[in-house]
Coordinates of N, CA and C in Angstrom, one line a residue:
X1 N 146.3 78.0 51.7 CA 146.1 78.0 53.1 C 144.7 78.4 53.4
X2 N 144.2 77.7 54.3 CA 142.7 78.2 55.0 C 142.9 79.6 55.6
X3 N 142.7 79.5 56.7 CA 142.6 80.5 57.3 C 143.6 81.2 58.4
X4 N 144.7 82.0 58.1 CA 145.9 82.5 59.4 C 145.5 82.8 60.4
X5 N 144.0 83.2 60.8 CA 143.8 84.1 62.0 C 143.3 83.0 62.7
X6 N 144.0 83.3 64.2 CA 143.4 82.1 65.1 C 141.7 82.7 65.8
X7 N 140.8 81.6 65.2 CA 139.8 82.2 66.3 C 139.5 82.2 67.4
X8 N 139.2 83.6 68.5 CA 138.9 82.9 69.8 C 137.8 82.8 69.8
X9 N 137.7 82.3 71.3 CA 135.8 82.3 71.5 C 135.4 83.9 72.4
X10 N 134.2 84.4 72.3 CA 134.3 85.4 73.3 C 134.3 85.7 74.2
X11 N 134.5 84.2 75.1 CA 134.7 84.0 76.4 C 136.1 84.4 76.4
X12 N 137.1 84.1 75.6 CA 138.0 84.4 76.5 C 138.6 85.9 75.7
X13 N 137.7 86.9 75.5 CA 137.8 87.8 75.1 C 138.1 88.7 75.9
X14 N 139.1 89.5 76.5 CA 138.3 90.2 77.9 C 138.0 91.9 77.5
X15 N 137.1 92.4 78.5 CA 136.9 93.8 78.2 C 137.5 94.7 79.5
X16 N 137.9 96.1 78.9 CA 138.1 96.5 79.7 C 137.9 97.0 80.8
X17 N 137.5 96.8 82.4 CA 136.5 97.1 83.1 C 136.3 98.4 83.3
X18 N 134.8 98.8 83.4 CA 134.9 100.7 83.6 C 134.8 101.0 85.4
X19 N 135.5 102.0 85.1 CA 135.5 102.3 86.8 C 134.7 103.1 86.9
X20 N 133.7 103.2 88.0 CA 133.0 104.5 88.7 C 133.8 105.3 89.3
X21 N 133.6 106.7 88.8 CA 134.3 108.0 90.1 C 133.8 107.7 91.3
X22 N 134.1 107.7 92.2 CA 134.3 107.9 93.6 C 133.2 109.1 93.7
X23 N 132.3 109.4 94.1 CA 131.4 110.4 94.5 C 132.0 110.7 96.2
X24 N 132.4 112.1 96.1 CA 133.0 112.5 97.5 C 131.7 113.0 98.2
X25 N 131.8 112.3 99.4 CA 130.4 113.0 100.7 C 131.0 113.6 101.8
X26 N 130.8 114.2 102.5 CA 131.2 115.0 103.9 C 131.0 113.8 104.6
X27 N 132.3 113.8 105.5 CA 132.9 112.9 106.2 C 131.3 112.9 107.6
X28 N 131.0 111.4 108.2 CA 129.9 111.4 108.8 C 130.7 111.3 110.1
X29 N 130.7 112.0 111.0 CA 131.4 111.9 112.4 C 130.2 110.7 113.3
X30 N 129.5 110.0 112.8 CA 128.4 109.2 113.4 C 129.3 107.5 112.9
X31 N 129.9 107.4 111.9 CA 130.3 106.1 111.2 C 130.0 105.5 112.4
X32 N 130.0 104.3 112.6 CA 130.2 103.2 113.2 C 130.2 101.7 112.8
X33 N 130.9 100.8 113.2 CA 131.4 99.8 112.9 C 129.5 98.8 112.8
X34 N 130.0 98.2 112.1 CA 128.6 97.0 111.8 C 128.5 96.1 112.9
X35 N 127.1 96.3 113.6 CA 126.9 95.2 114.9 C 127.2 94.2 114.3
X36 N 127.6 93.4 115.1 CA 127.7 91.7 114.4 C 126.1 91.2 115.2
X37 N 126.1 89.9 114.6 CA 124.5 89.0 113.7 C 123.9 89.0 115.2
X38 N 122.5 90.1 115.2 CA 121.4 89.7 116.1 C 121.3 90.7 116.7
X39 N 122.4 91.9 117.3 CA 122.3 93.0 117.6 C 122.5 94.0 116.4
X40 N 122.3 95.2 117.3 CA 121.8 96.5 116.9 C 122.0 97.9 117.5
X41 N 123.4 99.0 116.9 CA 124.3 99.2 117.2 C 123.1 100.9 117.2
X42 N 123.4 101.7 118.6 CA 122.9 103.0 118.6 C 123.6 103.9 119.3
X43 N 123.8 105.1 119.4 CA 124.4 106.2 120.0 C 123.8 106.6 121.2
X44 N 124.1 106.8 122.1 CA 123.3 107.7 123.4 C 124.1 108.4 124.3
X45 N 123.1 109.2 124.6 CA 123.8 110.1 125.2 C 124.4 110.3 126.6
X46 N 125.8 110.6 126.7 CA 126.9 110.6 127.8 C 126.7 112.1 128.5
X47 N 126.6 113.0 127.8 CA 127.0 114.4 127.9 C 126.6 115.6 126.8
X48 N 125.7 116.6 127.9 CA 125.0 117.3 127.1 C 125.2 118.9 127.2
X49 N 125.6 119.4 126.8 CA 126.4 121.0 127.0 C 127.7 120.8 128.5
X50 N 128.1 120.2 128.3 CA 129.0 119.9 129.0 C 128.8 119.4 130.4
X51 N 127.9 118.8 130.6 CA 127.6 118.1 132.3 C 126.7 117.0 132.1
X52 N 127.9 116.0 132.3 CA 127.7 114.5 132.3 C 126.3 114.1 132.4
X53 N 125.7 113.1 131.3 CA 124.5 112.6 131.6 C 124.3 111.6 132.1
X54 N 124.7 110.9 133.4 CA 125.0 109.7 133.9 C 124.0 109.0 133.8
X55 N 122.7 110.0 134.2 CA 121.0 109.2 134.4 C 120.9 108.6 133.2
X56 N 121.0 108.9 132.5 CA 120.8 108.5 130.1 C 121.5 107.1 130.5
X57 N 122.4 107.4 130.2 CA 123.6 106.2 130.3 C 122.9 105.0 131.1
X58 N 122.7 105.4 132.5 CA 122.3 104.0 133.6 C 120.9 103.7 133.1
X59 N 120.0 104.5 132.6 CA 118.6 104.1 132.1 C 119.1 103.0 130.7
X60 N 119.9 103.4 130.1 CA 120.5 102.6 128.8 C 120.6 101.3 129.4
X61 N 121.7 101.6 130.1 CA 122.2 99.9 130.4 C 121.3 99.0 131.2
X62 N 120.3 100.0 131.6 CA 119.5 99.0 132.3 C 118.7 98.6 131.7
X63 N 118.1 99.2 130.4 CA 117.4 98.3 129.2 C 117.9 97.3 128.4
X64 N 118.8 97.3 128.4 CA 119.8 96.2 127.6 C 121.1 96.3 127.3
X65 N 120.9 97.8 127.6 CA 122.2 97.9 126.1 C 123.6 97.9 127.0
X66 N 124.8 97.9 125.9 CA 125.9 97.5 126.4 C 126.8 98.2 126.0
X67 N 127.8 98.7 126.2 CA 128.7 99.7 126.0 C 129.7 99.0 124.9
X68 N 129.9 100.1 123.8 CA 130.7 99.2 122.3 C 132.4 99.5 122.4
X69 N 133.1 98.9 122.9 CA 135.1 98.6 123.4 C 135.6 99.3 122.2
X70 N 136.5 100.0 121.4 CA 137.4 100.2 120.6 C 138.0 98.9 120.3
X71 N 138.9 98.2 121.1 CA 139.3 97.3 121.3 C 138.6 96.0 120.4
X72 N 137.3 96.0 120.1 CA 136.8 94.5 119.6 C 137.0 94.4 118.5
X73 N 137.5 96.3 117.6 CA 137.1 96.4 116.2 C 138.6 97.1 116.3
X74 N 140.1 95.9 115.9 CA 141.4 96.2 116.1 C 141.6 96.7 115.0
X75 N 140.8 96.6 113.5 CA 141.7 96.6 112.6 C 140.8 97.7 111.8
X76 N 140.2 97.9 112.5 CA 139.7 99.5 112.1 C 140.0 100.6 113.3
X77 N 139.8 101.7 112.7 CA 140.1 102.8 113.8 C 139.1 103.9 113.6
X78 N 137.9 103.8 114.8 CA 137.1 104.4 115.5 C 137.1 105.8 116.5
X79 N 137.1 106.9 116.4 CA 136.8 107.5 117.6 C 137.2 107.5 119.1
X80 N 137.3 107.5 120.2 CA 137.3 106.8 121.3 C 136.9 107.5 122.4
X81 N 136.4 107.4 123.4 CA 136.7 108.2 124.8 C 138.4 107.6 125.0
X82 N 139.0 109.0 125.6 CA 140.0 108.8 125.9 C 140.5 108.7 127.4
X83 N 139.9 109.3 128.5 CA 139.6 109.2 129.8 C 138.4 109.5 130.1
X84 N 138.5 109.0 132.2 CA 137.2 109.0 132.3 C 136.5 108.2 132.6
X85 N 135.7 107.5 132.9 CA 135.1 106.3 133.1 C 134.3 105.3 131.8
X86 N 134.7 106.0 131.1 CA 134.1 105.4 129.5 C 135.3 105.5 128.7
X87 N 136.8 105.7 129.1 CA 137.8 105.3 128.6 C 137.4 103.9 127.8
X88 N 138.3 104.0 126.9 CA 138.3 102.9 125.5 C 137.1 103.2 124.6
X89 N 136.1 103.2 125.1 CA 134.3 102.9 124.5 C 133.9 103.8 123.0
X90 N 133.9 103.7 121.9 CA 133.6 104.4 121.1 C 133.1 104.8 121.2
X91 N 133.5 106.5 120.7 CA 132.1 107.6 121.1 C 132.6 109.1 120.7
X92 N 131.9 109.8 120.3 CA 132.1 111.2 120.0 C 131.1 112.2 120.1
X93 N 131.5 113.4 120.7 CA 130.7 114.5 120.6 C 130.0 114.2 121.7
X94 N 129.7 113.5 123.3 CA 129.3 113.5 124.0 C 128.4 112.1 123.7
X95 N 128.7 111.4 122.8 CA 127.9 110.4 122.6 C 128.2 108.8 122.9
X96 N 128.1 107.8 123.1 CA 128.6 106.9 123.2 C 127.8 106.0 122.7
X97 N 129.1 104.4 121.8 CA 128.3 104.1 120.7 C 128.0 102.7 122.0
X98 N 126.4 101.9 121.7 CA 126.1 101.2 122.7 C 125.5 100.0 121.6
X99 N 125.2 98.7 122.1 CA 125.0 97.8 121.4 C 123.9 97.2 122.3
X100 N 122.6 96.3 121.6 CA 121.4 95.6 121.7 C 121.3 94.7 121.3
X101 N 120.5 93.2 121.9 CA 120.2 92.6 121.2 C 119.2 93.2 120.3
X102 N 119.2 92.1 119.4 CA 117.9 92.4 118.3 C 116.1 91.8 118.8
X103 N 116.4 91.0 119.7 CA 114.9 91.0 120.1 C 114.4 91.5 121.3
X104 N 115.4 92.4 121.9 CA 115.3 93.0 123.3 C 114.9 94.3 122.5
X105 N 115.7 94.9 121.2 CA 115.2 96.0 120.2 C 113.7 96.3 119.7
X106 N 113.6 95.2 119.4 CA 112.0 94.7 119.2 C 111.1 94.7 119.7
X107 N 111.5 94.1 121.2 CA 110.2 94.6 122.6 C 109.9 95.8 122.6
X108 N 111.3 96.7 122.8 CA 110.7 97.9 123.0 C 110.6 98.9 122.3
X109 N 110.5 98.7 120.6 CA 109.8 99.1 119.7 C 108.5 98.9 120.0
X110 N 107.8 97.9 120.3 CA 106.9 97.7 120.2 C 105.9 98.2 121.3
X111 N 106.8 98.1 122.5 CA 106.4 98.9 123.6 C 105.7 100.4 123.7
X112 N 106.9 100.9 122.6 CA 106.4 102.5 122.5 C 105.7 102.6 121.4
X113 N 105.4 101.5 120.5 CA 104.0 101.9 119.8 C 103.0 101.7 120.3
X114 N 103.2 100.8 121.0 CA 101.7 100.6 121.9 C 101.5 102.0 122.6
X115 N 102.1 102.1 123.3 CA 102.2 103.3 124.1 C 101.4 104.7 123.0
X116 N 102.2 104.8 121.8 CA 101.5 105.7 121.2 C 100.5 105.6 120.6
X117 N 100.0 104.3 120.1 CA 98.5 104.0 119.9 C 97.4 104.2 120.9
X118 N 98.1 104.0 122.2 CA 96.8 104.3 123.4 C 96.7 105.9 123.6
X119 N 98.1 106.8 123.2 CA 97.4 108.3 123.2 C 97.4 108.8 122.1
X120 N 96.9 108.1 120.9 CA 96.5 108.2 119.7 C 94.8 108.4 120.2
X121 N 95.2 107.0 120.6 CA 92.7 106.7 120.7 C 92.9 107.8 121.8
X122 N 93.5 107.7 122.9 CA 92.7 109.4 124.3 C 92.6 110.1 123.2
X123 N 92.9 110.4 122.5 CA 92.6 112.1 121.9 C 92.2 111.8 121.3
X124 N 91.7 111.1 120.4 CA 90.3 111.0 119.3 C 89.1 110.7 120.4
X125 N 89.3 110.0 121.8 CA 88.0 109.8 122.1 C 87.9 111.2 122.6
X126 N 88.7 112.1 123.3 CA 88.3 113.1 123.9 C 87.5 114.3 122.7
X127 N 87.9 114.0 122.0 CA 87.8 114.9 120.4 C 86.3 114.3 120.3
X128 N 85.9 113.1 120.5 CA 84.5 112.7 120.0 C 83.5 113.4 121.5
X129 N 84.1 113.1 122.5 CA 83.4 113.5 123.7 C 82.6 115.0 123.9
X130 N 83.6 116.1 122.8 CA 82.8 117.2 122.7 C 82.3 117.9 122.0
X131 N 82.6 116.5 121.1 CA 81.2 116.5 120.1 C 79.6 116.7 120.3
X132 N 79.0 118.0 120.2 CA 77.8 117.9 120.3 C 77.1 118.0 119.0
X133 N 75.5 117.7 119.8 CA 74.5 117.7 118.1 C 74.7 119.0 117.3
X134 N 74.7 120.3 117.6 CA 74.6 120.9 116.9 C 76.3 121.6 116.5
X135 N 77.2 120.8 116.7 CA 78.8 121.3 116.1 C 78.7 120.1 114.8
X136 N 79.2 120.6 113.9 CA 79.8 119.9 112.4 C 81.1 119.6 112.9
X137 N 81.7 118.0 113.5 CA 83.1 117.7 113.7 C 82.7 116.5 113.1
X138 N 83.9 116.4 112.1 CA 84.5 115.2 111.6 C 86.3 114.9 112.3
X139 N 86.6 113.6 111.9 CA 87.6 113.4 112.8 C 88.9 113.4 110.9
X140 N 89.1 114.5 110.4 CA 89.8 114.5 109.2 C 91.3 114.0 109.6
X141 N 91.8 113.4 110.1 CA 93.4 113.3 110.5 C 93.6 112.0 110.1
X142 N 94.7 112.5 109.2 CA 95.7 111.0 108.6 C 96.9 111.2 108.6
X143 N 97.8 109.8 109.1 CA 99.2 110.0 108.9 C 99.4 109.1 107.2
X144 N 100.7 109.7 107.3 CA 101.0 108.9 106.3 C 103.1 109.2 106.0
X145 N 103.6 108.1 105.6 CA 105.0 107.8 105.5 C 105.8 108.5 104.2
X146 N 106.5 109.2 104.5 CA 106.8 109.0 103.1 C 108.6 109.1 103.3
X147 N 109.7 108.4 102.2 CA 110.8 108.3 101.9 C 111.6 109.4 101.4
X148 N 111.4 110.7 101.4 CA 111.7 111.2 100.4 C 111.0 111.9 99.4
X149 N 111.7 112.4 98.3 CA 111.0 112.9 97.0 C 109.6 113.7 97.3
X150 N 108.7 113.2 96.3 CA 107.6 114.4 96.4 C 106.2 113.5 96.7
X151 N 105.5 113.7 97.1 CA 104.1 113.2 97.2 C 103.4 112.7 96.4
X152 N 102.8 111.4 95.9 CA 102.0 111.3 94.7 C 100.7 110.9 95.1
X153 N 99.8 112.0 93.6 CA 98.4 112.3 94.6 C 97.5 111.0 93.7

């Protein structure tokens, strides 16, 4: 006889899959459901030591944003206002979850960098203005980003 053992191939070999533990984190009372495609899902503020922030809220909506239903997201379970005038609306801790488009987000990102680049330059120009001949001023100020971790020099 040749050979008794049947060969396989390694394809149909299989292995056994390894599982990752579960790494446990402290529950985020912020979760919120994933905006769907083009918006951009933020918290604002309803109520602040306990006396309604109505002005927050109407400034919100009047920039774009739109108030996020419990209701749209059936098959998960979110948080809620429960009475009230923001009954149904996801939200906790005085917060209410609100939604944006994505390029109404972008204007006014952009808006308030502008904004802070123009009182970036006031104060460097004012900074150069009293500059005189006989003061040693340099303008030493740098920002810089960082993620995390530690600084590399």
């Amino acid at each position: 006889m040749e050979n008794d053992k049947v060969k396989t191939s390694r394809a149909s070999q299989t292995r056994e899959k390894t599982s990752h533990k579960k790494v446990w984190t402290p529950p985020n009372s912020l979760d919120a459901p994933p905006a769907p495609k083009g918006f951009r899902h933020q918290w604002i503020r309803a109520e602040s030591m306990g006396y309604q922030d109505t002005k927050n809220v109407a400034a919100s909506l009047r920039e774009g944003y739109e108030l996020v239903r419990a209701d749209e997201y059936p098959d998960q379970d979110f948080p809620q206002m429960i009475e009230g005038k923001y009954a149904g609306v996801i939200g906790v801790g005085g917060l209410l979850l609100a939604r944006i488009p994505e390029e109404i987000a972008a204007q006014i990102e952009a808006y308030y960098n502008q904004k802070t680049q123009e009182k970036e330059e006031a104060i460097n120009n004012d900074l150069m203005k009293e500059k005189q001949a006989g003061m040693k001023f340099r303008n030493e100020s740098a920002s810089s980003v960082t993620f995390g971790g530690t600084k590399k020099s």
